[in-house]
PDB file of C-alpha atoms in Angstrom:
ATOM      1  CA  LEU A   1     -45.032 -63.237 -18.517  1.00  0.00           C
ATOM      2  CA  ARG A   2     -44.773 -66.807 -19.535  1.00  0.00           C
ATOM      3  CA  ARG A   3     -46.276 -68.220 -22.653  1.00  0.00           C
ATOM      4  CA  GLY A   4     -50.040 -68.546 -22.220  1.00  0.00           C
ATOM      5  CA  GLN A   5     -50.244 -66.077 -19.334  1.00  0.00           C
ATOM      6  CA  GLU A   6     -52.114 -62.798 -19.605  1.00  0.00           C
ATOM      7  CA  LEU A   7     -52.878 -59.717 -17.586  1.00  0.00           C
ATOM      8  CA  ARG A   8     -56.322 -58.292 -17.031  1.00  0.00           C
ATOM      9  CA  LEU A   9     -56.362 -54.726 -15.904  1.00  0.00           C
ATOM     10  CA  THR A  10     -58.430 -51.598 -15.968  1.00  0.00           C
ATOM     11  CA  CYS A  11     -56.741 -48.290 -16.728  1.00  0.00           C
ATOM     12  CA  VAL A  12     -58.018 -44.856 -15.896  1.00  0.00           C
ATOM     13  CA  ALA A  13     -56.664 -41.825 -17.755  1.00  0.00           C
ATOM     14  CA  LYS A  14     -56.987 -38.545 -15.944  1.00  0.00           C
ATOM     15  CA  LYS A  15     -56.260 -35.167 -17.428  1.00  0.00           C
ATOM     16  CA  GLY A  16     -54.822 -32.648 -15.003  1.00  0.00           C
ATOM     17  CA  THR A  17     -52.810 -29.487 -14.609  1.00  0.00           C
ATOM     18  CA  ALA A  18     -49.581 -28.662 -12.835  1.00  0.00           C
ATOM     19  CA  LYS A  19     -51.628 -26.780 -10.212  1.00  0.00           C
ATOM     20  CA  GLU A  20     -52.862 -30.187  -9.042  1.00  0.00           C
ATOM     21  CA  HIS A  21     -49.600 -32.121  -9.319  1.00  0.00           C
ATOM     22  CA  ALA A  22     -46.123 -31.563 -10.784  1.00  0.00           C
ATOM     23  CA  LYS A  23     -46.362 -34.733 -12.896  1.00  0.00           C
ATOM     24  CA  TRP A  24     -48.515 -32.791 -15.364  1.00  0.00           C
ATOM     25  CA  SER A  25     -46.030 -29.947 -15.760  1.00  0.00           C
ATOM     26  CA  PRO A  26     -44.142 -29.838 -19.087  1.00  0.00           C
ATOM     27  CA  VAL A  27     -41.399 -27.781 -17.398  1.00  0.00           C
ATOM     28  CA  ALA A  28     -38.696 -29.126 -15.096  1.00  0.00           C
ATOM     29  CA  ALA A  29     -37.023 -25.827 -14.149  1.00  0.00           C
ATOM     30  CA  VAL A  30     -37.275 -22.116 -14.891  1.00  0.00           C
ATOM     31  CA  ALA A  31     -34.617 -19.517 -14.150  1.00  0.00           C
ATOM     32  CA  PHE A  32     -34.488 -15.803 -14.789  1.00  0.00           C
ATOM     33  CA  GLU A  33     -31.930 -13.033 -14.594  1.00  0.00           C
ATOM     34  CA  TYR A  34     -32.389  -9.320 -15.046  1.00  0.00           C
ATOM     35  CA  ASP A  35     -29.075  -7.678 -14.159  1.00  0.00           C
ATOM     36  CA  PRO A  36     -26.093  -9.798 -15.227  1.00  0.00           C
ATOM     37  CA  HIS A  37     -23.543  -7.069 -14.447  1.00  0.00           C
ATOM     38  CA  ASN A  38     -25.194  -6.135 -11.100  1.00  0.00           C
ATOM     39  CA  ARG A  39     -25.621  -2.496 -12.152  1.00  0.00           C
ATOM     40  CA  LEU A  40     -28.610  -2.134  -9.832  1.00  0.00           C
ATOM     41  CA  ARG A  41     -26.592  -3.578  -6.935  1.00  0.00           C
ATOM     42  CA  HIS A  42     -29.376  -5.924  -5.859  1.00  0.00           C
ATOM     43  CA  SER A  43     -26.833  -8.670  -5.159  1.00  0.00           C
ATOM     44  CA  ASN A  44     -23.976  -8.689  -2.675  1.00  0.00           C
ATOM     45  CA  PHE A  45     -21.200 -11.007  -3.800  1.00  0.00           C
ATOM     46  CA  TRP A  46     -19.042 -12.557  -1.108  1.00  0.00           C
ATOM     47  CA  GLN A  47     -15.385 -13.294  -1.668  1.00  0.00           C
ATOM     48  CA  GLU A  48     -13.749 -16.483  -0.460  1.00  0.00           C
ATOM     49  CA  ASN A  49     -10.259 -15.042  -0.719  1.00  0.00           C
ATOM     50  CA  VAL A  50     -10.062 -11.541   0.707  1.00  0.00           C
ATOM     51  CA  GLY A  51      -8.165  -9.298  -1.675  1.00  0.00           C
ATOM     52  CA  SER A  52      -8.890 -11.453  -4.701  1.00  0.00           C
ATOM     53  CA  ASN A  53     -10.412 -10.081  -7.854  1.00  0.00           C
ATOM     54  CA  LEU A  54     -14.220 -10.063  -7.666  1.00  0.00           C
ATOM     55  CA  ALA A  55     -14.488 -10.631 -11.428  1.00  0.00           C
ATOM     56  CA  GLU A  56     -12.417 -13.827 -11.130  1.00  0.00           C
ATOM     57  CA  GLU A  57     -14.595 -15.277  -8.371  1.00  0.00           C
ATOM     58  CA  TRP A  58     -17.850 -14.163 -10.021  1.00  0.00           C
ATOM     59  CA  PRO A  59     -17.411 -14.436 -13.801  1.00  0.00           C
ATOM     60  CA  ILE A  60     -20.036 -12.879 -16.044  1.00  0.00           C
ATOM     61  CA  GLY A  61     -22.486 -15.471 -17.370  1.00  0.00           C
ATOM     62  CA  PRO A  62     -23.723 -15.874 -20.937  1.00  0.00           C
ATOM     63  CA  ASN A  63     -26.463 -13.261 -20.423  1.00  0.00           C
ATOM     64  CA  GLY A  64     -23.846 -10.676 -19.463  1.00  0.00           C
ATOM     65  CA  GLN A  65     -22.243 -11.077 -22.866  1.00  0.00           C
ATOM     66  CA  LEU A  66     -25.466  -9.801 -24.452  1.00  0.00           C
ATOM     67  CA  GLU A  67     -25.136  -6.444 -22.668  1.00  0.00           C
ATOM     68  CA  ASP A  68     -22.406  -3.835 -22.630  1.00  0.00           C
ATOM     69  CA  PRO A  69     -20.331  -3.917 -19.442  1.00  0.00           C
ATOM     70  CA  PRO A  70     -20.871  -0.999 -17.073  1.00  0.00           C
ATOM     71  CA  ASN A  71     -18.454   1.908 -16.972  1.00  0.00           C
ATOM     72  CA  PRO A  72     -16.791   1.848 -13.524  1.00  0.00           C
ATOM     73  CA  ASP A  73     -16.508   5.661 -13.535  1.00  0.00           C
ATOM     74  CA  GLU A  74     -20.214   6.393 -14.064  1.00  0.00           C
ATOM     75  CA  PRO A  75     -22.190   7.324 -10.928  1.00  0.00           C
ATOM     76  CA  PHE A  76     -24.804   4.977  -9.496  1.00  0.00           C
ATOM     77  CA  ASP A  77     -28.343   5.642 -10.778  1.00  0.00           C
ATOM     78  CA  TYR A  78     -30.733   5.272  -7.829  1.00  0.00           C
ATOM     79  CA  ASN A  79     -33.789   5.477 -10.120  1.00  0.00           C
ATOM     80  CA  ALA A  80     -32.654   2.742 -12.520  1.00  0.00           C
ATOM     81  CA  LYS A  81     -35.016  -0.144 -13.159  1.00  0.00           C
ATOM     82  CA  PRO A  82     -34.412  -3.402 -14.997  1.00  0.00           C
ATOM     83  CA  SER A  83     -35.406  -3.264 -18.657  1.00  0.00           C
ATOM     84  CA  ARG A  84     -34.295  -6.700 -19.886  1.00  0.00           C
ATOM     85  CA  PHE A  85     -35.184 -10.085 -18.450  1.00  0.00           C
ATOM     86  CA  TYR A  86     -33.498 -13.329 -19.439  1.00  0.00           C
ATOM     87  CA  PHE A  87     -35.485 -16.543 -18.957  1.00  0.00           C
ATOM     88  CA  THR A  88     -34.249 -20.106 -19.203  1.00  0.00           C
ATOM     89  CA  VAL A  89     -36.879 -22.833 -19.482  1.00  0.00           C
ATOM     90  CA  GLU A  90     -35.921 -26.500 -19.143  1.00  0.00           C
ATOM     91  CA  GLY A  91     -38.550 -28.890 -20.432  1.00  0.00           C
ATOM     92  CA  THR A  92     -39.296 -32.457 -19.418  1.00  0.00           C
ATOM     93  CA  GLY A  93     -39.418 -33.629 -23.039  1.00  0.00           C
ATOM     94  CA  VAL A  94     -43.204 -33.569 -23.348  1.00  0.00           C
ATOM     95  CA  MET A  95     -43.204 -30.217 -25.175  1.00  0.00           C
ATOM     96  CA  ASP A  96     -40.551 -27.981 -26.649  1.00  0.00           C
ATOM     97  CA  PRO A  97     -39.692 -25.204 -24.136  1.00  0.00           C
ATOM     98  CA  LYS A  98     -40.376 -22.539 -26.776  1.00  0.00           C
ATOM     99  CA  ASP A  99     -43.886 -23.931 -27.275  1.00  0.00           C
ATOM    100  CA  VAL A 100     -44.457 -23.915 -23.505  1.00  0.00           C
ATOM    101  CA  VAL A 101     -43.525 -20.214 -23.280  1.00  0.00           C
ATOM    102  CA  VAL A 102     -45.656 -19.259 -26.305  1.00  0.00           C
ATOM    103  CA  MET A 103     -48.664 -21.151 -24.911  1.00  0.00           C
ATOM    104  CA  ALA A 104     -48.199 -19.573 -21.474  1.00  0.00           C
ATOM    105  CA  LEU A 105     -48.072 -16.087 -23.003  1.00  0.00           C
ATOM    106  CA  LYS A 106     -51.242 -16.781 -25.001  1.00  0.00           C
ATOM    107  CA  LEU A 107     -53.041 -17.929 -21.843  1.00  0.00           C
ATOM    108  CA  LEU A 108     -51.827 -14.863 -19.964  1.00  0.00           C
ATOM    109  CA  GLN A 109     -53.000 -12.622 -22.798  1.00  0.00           C
ATOM    110  CA  ALA A 110     -56.445 -14.255 -22.750  1.00  0.00           C
ATOM    111  CA  LYS A 111     -56.738 -13.785 -18.980  1.00  0.00           C
ATOM    112  CA  VAL A 112     -55.768 -10.108 -19.214  1.00  0.00           C
ATOM    113  CA  ALA A 113     -58.316  -9.614 -22.013  1.00  0.00           C
ATOM    114  CA  LEU A 114     -61.015 -11.225 -19.849  1.00  0.00           C
ATOM    115  CA  ILE A 115     -60.160  -8.942 -16.921  1.00  0.00           C
ATOM    116  CA  LYS A 116     -60.274  -5.918 -19.221  1.00  0.00           C
ATOM    117  CA  MET A 117     -63.667  -6.961 -20.585  1.00  0.00           C
ATOM    118  CA  LEU A 118     -65.114  -7.558 -17.108  1.00  0.00           C
ATOM    119  CA  LEU A 119     -63.809  -4.218 -15.847  1.00  0.00           C
ATOM    120  CA  GLY A 120     -65.449  -2.554 -18.850  1.00  0.00           C
ATOM    121  CA  GLN A 121     -68.768  -4.228 -17.994  1.00  0.00           C
ATOM    122  CA  ILE A 122     -68.488  -3.083 -14.376  1.00  0.00           C
ATOM    123  CA  ARG A 123     -67.777   0.464 -15.505  1.00  0.00           C
ATOM    124  CA  GLU A 124     -70.848   0.414 -17.804  1.00  0.00           C
ATOM    125  CA  THR A 125     -73.162  -0.834 -15.039  1.00  0.00           C
ATOM    126  CA  ASP A 126     -71.838   1.727 -12.540  1.00  0.00           C
ATOM    127  CA  GLY A 127     -72.350   4.367 -15.237  1.00  0.00           C
TER     128      GLY A 127
END
């Protein structure tokens, strides 16, 4: 603007949620992993160079260093289920990712408590 010029405008602030539009989401990306060593064999890894070492083409990530590597001699457990889940949350800078996760868990806990209460009321009325 030049000296002596001015703008006249009207602004509207709207509060929203990420369900309506992504611009209100404090999270840019979320990733999860539950089996870094592929013990459950849910992933099939391809090899570019046939005969190459699978471990060289598919190195273990940082989450795999938090778990003991599998013993190659132990038999496959068909009833095994994942017991650890690793989440990575990347924020947009609006909130700290840790705060986003804590708030999301609190909201989830409140929703589960509401469902539990309503189911209890239904059970009382059905008697």
